[in-house]
XYZ file of C-alpha atoms in Angstrom:
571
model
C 54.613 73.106 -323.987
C 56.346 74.221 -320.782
C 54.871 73.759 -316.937
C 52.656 70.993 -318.340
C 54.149 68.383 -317.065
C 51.875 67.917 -313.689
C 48.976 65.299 -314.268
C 46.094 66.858 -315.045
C 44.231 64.427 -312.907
C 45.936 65.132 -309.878
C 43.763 68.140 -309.114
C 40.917 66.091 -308.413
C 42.464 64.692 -304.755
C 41.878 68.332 -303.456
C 39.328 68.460 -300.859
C 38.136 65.464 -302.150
C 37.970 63.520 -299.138
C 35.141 64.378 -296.449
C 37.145 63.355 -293.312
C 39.612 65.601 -294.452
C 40.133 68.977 -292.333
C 41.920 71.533 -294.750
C 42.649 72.090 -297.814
C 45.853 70.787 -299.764
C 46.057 72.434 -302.980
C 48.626 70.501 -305.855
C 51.533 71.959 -306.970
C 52.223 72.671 -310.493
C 55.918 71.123 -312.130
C 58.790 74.113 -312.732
C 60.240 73.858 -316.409
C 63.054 75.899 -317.034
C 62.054 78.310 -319.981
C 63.772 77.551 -323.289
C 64.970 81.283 -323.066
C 67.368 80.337 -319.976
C 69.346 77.893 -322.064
C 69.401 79.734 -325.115
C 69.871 83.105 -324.012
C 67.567 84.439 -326.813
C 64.993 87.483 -325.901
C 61.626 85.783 -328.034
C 58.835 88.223 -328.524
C 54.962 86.746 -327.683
C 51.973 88.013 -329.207
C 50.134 87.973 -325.664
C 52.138 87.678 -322.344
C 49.852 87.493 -319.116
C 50.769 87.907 -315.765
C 48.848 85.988 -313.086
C 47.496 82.226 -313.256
C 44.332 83.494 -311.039
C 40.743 84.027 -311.914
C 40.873 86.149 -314.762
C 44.312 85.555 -315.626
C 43.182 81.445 -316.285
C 40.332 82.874 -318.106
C 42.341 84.997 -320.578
C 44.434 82.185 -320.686
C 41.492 79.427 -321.358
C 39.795 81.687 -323.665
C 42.753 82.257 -326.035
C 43.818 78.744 -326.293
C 40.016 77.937 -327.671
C 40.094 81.239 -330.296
C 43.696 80.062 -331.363
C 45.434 82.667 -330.130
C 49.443 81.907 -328.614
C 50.370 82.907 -325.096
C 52.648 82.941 -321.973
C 51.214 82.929 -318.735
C 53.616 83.602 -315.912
C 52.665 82.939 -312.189
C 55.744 83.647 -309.347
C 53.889 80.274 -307.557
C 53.269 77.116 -308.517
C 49.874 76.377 -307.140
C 45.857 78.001 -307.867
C 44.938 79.837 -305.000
C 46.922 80.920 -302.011
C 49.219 78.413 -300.090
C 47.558 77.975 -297.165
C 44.606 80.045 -297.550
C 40.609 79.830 -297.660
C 38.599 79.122 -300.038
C 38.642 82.787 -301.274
C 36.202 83.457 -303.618
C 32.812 81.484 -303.229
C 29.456 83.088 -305.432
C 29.959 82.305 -308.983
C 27.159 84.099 -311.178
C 25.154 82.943 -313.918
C 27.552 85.281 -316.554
C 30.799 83.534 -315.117
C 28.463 80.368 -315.574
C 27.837 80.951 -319.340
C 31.244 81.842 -319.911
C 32.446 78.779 -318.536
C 29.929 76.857 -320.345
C 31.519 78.412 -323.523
C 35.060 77.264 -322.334
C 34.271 73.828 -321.457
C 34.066 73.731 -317.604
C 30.418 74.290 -316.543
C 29.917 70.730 -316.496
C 32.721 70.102 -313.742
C 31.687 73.216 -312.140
C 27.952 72.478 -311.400
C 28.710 68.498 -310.288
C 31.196 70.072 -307.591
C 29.305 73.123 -306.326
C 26.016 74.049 -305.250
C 23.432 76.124 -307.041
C 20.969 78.456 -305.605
C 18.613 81.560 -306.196
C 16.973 82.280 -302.940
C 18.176 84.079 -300.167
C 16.876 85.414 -297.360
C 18.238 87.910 -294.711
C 17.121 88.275 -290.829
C 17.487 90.824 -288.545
C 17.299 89.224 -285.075
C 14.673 86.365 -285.490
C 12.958 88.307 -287.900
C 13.124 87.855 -291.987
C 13.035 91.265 -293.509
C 14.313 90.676 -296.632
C 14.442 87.319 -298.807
C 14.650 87.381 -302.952
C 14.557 84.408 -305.796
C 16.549 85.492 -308.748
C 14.810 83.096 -311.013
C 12.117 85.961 -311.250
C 13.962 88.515 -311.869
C 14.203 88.907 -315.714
C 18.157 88.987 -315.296
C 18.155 85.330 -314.955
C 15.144 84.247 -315.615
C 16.311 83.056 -319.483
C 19.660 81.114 -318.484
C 20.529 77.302 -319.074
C 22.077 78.252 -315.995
C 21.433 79.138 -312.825
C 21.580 82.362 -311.061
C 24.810 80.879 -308.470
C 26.512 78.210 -308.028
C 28.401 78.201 -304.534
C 31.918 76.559 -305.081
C 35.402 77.349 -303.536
C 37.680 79.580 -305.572
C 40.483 77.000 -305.799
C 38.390 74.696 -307.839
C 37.797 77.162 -310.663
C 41.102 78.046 -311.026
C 42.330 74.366 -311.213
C 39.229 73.149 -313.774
C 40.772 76.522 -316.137
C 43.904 74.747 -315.850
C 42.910 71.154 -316.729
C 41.001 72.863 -319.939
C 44.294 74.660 -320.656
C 46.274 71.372 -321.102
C 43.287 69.614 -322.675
C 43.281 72.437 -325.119
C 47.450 72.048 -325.522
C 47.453 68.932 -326.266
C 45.031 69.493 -329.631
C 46.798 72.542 -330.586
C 49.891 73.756 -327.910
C 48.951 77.336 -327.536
C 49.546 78.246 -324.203
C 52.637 77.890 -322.285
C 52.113 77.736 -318.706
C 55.105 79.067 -316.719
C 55.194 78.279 -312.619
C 57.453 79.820 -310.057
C 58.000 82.488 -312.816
C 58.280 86.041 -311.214
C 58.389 89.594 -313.367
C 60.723 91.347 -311.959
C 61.415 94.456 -313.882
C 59.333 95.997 -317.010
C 59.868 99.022 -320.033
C 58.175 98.850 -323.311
C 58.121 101.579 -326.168
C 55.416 101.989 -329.163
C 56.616 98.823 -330.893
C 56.866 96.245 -327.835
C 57.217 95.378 -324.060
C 60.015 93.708 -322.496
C 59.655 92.007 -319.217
C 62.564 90.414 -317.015
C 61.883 87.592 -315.308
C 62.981 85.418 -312.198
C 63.189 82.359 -311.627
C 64.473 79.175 -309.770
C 66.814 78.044 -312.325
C 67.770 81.933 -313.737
C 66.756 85.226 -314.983
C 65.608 85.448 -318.605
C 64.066 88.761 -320.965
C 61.188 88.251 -322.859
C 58.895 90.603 -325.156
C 55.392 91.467 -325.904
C 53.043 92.369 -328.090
C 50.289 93.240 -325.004
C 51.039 92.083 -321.563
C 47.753 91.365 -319.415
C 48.737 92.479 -315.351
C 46.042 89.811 -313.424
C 48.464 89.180 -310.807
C 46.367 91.125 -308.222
C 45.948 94.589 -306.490
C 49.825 94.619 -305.092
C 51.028 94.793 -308.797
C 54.118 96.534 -309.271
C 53.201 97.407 -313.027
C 51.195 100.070 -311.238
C 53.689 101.859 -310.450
C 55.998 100.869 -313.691
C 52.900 102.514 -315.836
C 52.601 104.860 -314.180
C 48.788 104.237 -313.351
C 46.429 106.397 -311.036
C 43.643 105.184 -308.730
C 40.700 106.121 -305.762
C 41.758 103.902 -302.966
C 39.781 104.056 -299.486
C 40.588 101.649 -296.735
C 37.658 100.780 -294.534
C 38.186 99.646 -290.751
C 35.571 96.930 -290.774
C 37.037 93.732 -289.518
C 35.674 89.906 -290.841
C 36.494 86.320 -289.835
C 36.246 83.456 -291.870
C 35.672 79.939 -291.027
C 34.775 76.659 -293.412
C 33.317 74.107 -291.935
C 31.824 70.997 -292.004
C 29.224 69.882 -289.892
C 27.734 66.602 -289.410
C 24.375 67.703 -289.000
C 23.991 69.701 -291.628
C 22.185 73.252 -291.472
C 19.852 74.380 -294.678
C 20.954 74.858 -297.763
C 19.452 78.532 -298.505
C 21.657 81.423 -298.775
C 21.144 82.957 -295.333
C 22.590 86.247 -293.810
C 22.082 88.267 -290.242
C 22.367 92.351 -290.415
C 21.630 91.735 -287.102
C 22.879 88.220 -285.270
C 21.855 87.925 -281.617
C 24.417 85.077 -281.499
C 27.178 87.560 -283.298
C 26.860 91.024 -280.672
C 23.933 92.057 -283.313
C 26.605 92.013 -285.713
C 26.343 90.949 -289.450
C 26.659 87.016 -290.575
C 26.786 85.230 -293.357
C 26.066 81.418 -294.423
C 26.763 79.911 -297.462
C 26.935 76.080 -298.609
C 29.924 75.547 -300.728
C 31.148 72.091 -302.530
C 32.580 68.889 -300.452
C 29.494 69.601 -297.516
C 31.689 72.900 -296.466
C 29.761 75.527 -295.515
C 31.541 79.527 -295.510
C 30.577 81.252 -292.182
C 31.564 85.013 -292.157
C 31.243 86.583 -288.907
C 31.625 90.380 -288.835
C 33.928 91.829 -286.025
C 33.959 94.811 -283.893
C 36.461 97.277 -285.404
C 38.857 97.040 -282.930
C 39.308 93.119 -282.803
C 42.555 91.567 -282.606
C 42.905 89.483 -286.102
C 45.042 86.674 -284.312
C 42.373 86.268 -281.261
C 39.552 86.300 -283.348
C 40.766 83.654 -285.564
C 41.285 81.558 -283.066
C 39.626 78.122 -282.746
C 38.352 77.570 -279.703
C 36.972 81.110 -280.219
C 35.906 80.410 -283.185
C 33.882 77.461 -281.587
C 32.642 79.389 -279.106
C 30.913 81.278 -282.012
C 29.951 78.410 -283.879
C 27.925 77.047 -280.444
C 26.223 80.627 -280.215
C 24.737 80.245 -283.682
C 24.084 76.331 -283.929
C 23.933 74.926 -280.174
C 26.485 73.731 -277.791
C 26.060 70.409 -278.985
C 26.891 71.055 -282.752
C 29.689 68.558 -284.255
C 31.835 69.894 -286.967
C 35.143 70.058 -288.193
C 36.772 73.573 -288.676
C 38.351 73.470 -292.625
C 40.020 76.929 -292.399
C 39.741 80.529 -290.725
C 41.565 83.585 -291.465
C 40.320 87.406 -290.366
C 40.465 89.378 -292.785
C 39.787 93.589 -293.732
C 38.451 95.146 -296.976
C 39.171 97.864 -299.027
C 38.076 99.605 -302.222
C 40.413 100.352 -305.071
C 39.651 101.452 -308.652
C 42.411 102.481 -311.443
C 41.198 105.650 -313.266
C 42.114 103.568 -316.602
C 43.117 99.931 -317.469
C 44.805 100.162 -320.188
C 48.507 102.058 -320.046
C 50.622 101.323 -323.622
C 50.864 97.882 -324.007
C 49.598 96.982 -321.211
C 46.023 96.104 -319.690
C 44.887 95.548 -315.961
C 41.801 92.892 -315.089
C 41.004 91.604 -312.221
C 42.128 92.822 -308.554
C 44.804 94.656 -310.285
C 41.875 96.913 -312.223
C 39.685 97.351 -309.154
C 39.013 95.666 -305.865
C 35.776 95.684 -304.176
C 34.045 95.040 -300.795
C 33.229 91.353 -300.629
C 29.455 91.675 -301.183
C 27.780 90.796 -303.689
C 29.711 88.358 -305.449
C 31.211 91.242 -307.814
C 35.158 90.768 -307.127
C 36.037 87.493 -308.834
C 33.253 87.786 -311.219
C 34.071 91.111 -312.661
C 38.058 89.948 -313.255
C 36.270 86.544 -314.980
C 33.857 89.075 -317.642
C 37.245 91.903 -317.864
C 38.637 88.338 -319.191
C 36.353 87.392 -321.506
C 35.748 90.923 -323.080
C 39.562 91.441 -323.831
C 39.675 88.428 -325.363
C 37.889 88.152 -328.283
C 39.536 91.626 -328.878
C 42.681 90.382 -328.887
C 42.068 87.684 -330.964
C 39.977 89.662 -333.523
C 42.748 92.439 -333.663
C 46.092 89.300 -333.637
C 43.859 87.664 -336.831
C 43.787 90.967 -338.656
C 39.396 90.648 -338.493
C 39.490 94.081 -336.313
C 41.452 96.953 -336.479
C 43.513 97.954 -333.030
C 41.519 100.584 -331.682
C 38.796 97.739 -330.948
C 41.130 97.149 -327.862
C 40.272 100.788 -326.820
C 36.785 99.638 -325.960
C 38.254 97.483 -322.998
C 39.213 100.672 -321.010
C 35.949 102.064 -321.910
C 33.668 99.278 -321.091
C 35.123 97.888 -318.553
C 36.069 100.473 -316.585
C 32.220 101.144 -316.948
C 31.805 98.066 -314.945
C 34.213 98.501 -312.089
C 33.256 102.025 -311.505
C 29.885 100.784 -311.107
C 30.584 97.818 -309.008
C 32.833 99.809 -306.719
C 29.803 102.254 -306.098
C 27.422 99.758 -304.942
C 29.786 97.395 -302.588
C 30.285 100.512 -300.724
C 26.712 101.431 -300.040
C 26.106 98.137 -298.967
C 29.635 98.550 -296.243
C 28.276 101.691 -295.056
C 25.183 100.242 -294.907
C 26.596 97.420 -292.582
C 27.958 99.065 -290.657
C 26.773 102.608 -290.613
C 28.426 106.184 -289.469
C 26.933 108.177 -286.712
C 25.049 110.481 -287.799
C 21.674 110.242 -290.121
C 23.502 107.449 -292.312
C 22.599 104.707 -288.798
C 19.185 106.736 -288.188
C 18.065 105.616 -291.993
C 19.415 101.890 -291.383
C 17.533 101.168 -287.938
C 14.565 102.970 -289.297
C 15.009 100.952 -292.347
C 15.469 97.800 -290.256
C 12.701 98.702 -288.285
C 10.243 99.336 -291.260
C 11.308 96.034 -292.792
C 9.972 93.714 -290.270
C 6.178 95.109 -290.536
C 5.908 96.828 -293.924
C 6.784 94.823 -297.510
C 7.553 98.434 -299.094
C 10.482 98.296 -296.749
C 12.085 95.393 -297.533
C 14.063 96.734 -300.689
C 15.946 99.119 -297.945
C 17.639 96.769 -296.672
C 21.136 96.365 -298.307
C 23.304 93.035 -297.791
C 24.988 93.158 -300.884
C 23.195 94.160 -304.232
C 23.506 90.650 -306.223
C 26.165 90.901 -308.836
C 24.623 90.229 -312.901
C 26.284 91.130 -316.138
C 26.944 94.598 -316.347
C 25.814 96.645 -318.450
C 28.031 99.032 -321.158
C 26.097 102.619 -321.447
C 28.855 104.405 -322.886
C 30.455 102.042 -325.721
C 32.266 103.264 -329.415
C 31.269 99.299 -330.452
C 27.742 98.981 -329.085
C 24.841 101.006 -330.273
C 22.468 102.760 -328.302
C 19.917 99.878 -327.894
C 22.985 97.480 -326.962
C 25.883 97.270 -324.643
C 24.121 94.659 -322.007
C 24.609 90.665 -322.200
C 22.356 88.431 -323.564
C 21.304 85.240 -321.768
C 22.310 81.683 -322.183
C 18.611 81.020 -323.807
C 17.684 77.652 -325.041
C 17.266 76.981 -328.632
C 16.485 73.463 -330.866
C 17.998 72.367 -333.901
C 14.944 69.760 -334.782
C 12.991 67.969 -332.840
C 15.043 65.967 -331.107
C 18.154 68.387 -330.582
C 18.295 70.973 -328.331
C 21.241 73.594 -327.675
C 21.738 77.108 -326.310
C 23.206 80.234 -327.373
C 26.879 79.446 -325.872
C 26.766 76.782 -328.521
C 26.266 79.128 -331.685
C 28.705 81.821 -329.958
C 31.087 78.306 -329.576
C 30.347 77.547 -333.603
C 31.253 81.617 -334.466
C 34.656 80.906 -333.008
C 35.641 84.624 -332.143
C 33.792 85.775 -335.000
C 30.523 88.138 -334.482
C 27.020 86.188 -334.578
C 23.987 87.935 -336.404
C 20.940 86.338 -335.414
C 18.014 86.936 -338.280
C 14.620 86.172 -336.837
C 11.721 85.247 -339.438
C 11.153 84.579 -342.656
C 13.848 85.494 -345.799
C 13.609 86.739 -348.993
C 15.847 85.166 -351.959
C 16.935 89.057 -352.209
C 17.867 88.636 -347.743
C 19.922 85.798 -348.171
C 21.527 86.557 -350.938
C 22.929 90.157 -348.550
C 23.544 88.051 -345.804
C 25.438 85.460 -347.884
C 27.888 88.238 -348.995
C 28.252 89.447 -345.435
C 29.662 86.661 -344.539
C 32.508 86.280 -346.588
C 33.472 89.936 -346.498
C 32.713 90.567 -342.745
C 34.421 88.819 -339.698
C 30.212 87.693 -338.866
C 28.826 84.308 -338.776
C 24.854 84.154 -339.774
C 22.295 82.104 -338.725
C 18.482 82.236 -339.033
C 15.963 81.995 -335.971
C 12.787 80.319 -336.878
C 9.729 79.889 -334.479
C 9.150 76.437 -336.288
C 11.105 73.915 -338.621
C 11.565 75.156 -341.862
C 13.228 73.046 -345.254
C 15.736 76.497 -346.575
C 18.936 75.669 -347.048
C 20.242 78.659 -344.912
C 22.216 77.913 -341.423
C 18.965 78.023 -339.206
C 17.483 76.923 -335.625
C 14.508 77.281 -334.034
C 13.425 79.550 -331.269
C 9.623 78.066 -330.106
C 8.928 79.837 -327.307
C 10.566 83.053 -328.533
C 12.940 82.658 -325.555
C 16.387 84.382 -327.963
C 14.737 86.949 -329.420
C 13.350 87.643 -325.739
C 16.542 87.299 -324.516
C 17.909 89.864 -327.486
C 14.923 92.380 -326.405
C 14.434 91.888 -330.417
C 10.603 91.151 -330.386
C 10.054 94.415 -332.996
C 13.799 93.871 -334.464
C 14.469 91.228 -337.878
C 18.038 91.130 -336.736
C 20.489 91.264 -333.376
C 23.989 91.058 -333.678
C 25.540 89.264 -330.920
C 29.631 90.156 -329.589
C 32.003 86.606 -328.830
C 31.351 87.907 -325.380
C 27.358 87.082 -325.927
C 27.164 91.292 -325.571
C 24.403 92.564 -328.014
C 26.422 95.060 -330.289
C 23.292 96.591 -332.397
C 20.052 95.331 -333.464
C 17.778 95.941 -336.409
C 14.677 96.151 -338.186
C 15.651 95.849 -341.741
C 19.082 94.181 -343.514
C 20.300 97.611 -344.907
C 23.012 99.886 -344.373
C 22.593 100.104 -340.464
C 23.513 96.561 -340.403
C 27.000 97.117 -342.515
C 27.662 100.070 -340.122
C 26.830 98.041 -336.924
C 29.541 95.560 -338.051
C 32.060 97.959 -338.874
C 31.750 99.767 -335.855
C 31.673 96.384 -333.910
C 34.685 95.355 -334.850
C 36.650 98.959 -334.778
C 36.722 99.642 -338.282
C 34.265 102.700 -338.616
């Protein structure tokens, strides 16, 4: 395959080395496409544009359902030249969905994982949570966050992606490959392309935009969006400190070392912590970027005497953007080029790594011929859903930071106020609603009791052998997964026998204790799945690729053939 041959190994010198002060990110080989030599115009099934966060995942995600594509990035590196460590919260969804593509593992040795947080105003906690009790992640094999720097993802979806190639060479990766110009029609898309050894034409089945919120397919589609600047001003700054603070997730509303201004402090991997310092509106970027002002900060907060090394800083501004549909012809929008958000939360990466994962298994279903097209329909609808939503509550929480005149700042000092003397209280004050899987309320493929993402649960194959729920969506391979809880009748399996050779549906049977049928079957002890499934009154649940519950059941009749069919598009 082409732009694979870097070593795969070389990734792990970023960063690597504690003494080191900044990042160095590895470069990725140029190929010339086969396309330049031959002069031929090949058509793809799947063509995506991007090689970041959800633009790996697409990529990643294919390669394991078996599904051919070309991934085109205009550089030849994972994150920005240069840059920060971008992107920092990864949640427990992105978690699972790594788990399913082979990376968790590399993930969770790297980064660090947390689920309590607390937030002061002044020297005074008003807030502090522990996602482990909330029910959203209570049932997970994994945890609520892991803290790790964006760069790292993106290079561990990489290594997967030429682990997967060389089993089965699926996707070609293509570096310092720029789209230049676009048209496409009702039977294909054709893209032109730049690059440093010449232009070539290619063609498309479905193109994928991920390549971030400066797109030009926006304006080659056509596509329409709410856009609203804000004036809030940030500065970043890694660093590593020899004597190292606590590991908690801590934030300021109100920093009497930051001019009562909002700060937050988060461990990432290699001992580097992620300071964000909020900035008055007016600050110049350049001077408040700065170094030695940056130390002068850093000796408000920690003590003249602190000893660290500054990894990066960068200023930076926010802004909220959301496309009033992602999906224009042939092509679909994920990531920053679907919506961007305010940076709280954790819901801007996240929400381009789920947009991922949901269009693919509808690709792949639709490209095998298991789903009929308008299945991909349900991408606009759901996950527009999600952006819409996430959107909404990043900019409460900005307006909450940093409040208008006017009754908007009465309600957050009186909130503030409240918080330090009255529990009730607490809940008012906003730092960033946590980011968790969203939930689909309006779906054509979900029922009404489904459309929200079922947990990584734990589940045992006998005594000895334990697994989770990524590892029976793993074993469905793209297919659907109906999980039947209890006891069967001959007359049962005999229906759900059939099913499974005329549906695109792989069954298995949950059991609350080892049992000698013959059926696929594992065993759910604690009741943990069917929990999970919110199926304690249902016989059956039938779980999306995505781990989204499509419908669930109490008997194996007809609303079980209908839930399929409409699952997969076909109703």
């Amino acid at each position: 395959m082409h732009g694979l041959s870097k070593n795969a190994n070389a990734s792990y010198n970023v960063a690597k080395s504690k003494s080191s002060k900044a990042y160095v990110l590895p470069e990725y080989a140029f190929v010339p496409p086969p396309e330049i030599k031959s002069g031929e115009v090949k058509k793809y099934p799947v063509v995506i544009v991007g090689a970041g966060l959800s633009g790996l995942t697409l990529a990643c995600k294919l390669a394991h359902l078996g599904v051919p594509a070309v991934l085109l990035d205009e550089d030849n590196t994972v994150g920005v030249k240069g840059a920060s460590s971008r992107g920092i919260c990864y949640t427990q969804q992105s978690l699972e969905i790594f788990a399913r593509l082979g990376i968790y593992e590399r993930i969770a040795a790297k980064g660090v994982a947390w689920q309590i947080g607390r937030t002061f105003a002044g020297d005074d906690e008003v807030f502090s949570f522990d996602l482990r009790e909330r029910s959203h992640f209570s049932s997970s094999c994994q945890p609520p966050f892991i803290n790790i720097q964006q760069f790292y993802i993106e290079m561990y979806l990489i290594e997967r992606i030429v682990e997967l190639n060389q089993q089965t060479p699926l996707i070609d990766l293509r570096w310092c490959n720029k789209v230049s110009g676009f048209l496409q029609n009702e039977e294909e898309a054709t893209l032109q392309v730049q690059t440093p050894a010449g232009n070539y034409s290619l063609q498309a089945s479905h193109v994928i935009d991920a390549s971030g919120s400066h797109t030009p397919f926006h304006d080659w589609v056509g596509a329409s969006m709410d856009s609203k600047r804000g004036d809030d001003r940030w500065c970043i700054a890694d660093v590593r400190f020899k004597h190292t603070p606590p590991t908690e997730r801590h934030t300021w509303i109100e920093a009497p070392f930051n001019d009562n201004r909002a700060v937050w402090q988060h461990l990432m991997g290699d001992d580097v912590w992620r300071i964000d310092y909020q900035m008055a509106p007016d600050a110049d970027p350049a001077y408040v970027s700065r170094e030695d002002v940056v130390r002068e900060r850093l000796a408000k907060q920690f003590g003249a005497e602190v000893e660290c090394d500054i990894v990066w800083v960068g200023p930076y501004a926010y802004k909220s953007q959301c496309l009033h549909r992602l999906h224009h012809g042939r092509v679909f929008f994920m990531g920053d080029t679907a919506k961007v958000v305010s940076p709280f939360g954790a819901r801007g990466g996240n929400t381009g790594i789920a947009d991922a994962d949901n269009l693919a298994w509808k690709l792949a279903s639709v490209l095998r011929g298991q789903a009929a097209p308008v299945l991909l329909n349900s991408y606009n609808q759901e996950r527009l859903q999600a952006a819409q939503r996430n959107v909404q509550v990043t900019n409460r929480t900005a307006r909450f930071l940093r409040a208008p005149d006017g009754m908007e700042r009465v309600f957050r000092a009186a909130s503030i106020g409240l918080a330090k003397e009255h529990a009730f209280a607490k809940s008012l004050i906003n730092t960033g609603r946590m980011a968790e899987a969203n939930r689909y309320d309006m779906s054509d493929v979900c029922d009404a009791d489904g459309g929200f993402m079922v947990q990584n649960a734990v589940i045992h194959y006998n005594a000895e052998q334990s697994g989770s729920l990524c590892d029976l969506l793993q074993w469905a391979n793209g297919r659907l997964l109906l999980l039947v809880f209890g006891e069967l009748s001959r007359k049962d399996m005999a229906k759900l026998q059939s099913l499974s050779t005329l549906a695109a549906v792989n069954v298995v049977q949950v059991v609350h204790k080892k049992r000698a049928q013959a059926t696929e079957h594992v065993i759910d002890p604690h009741k943990t799945l069917r929990r999970a499934c919110h199926a304690e009154k249902a016989q059956w649940a039938l779980l999306r690729p995505d781990a989204y519950l499509a419908a669930k059941g109490k008997s194996l009749n007809g609303q079980l053939v209908k839930a399929l069919a409409t699952a997969l598009g076909l109703h």
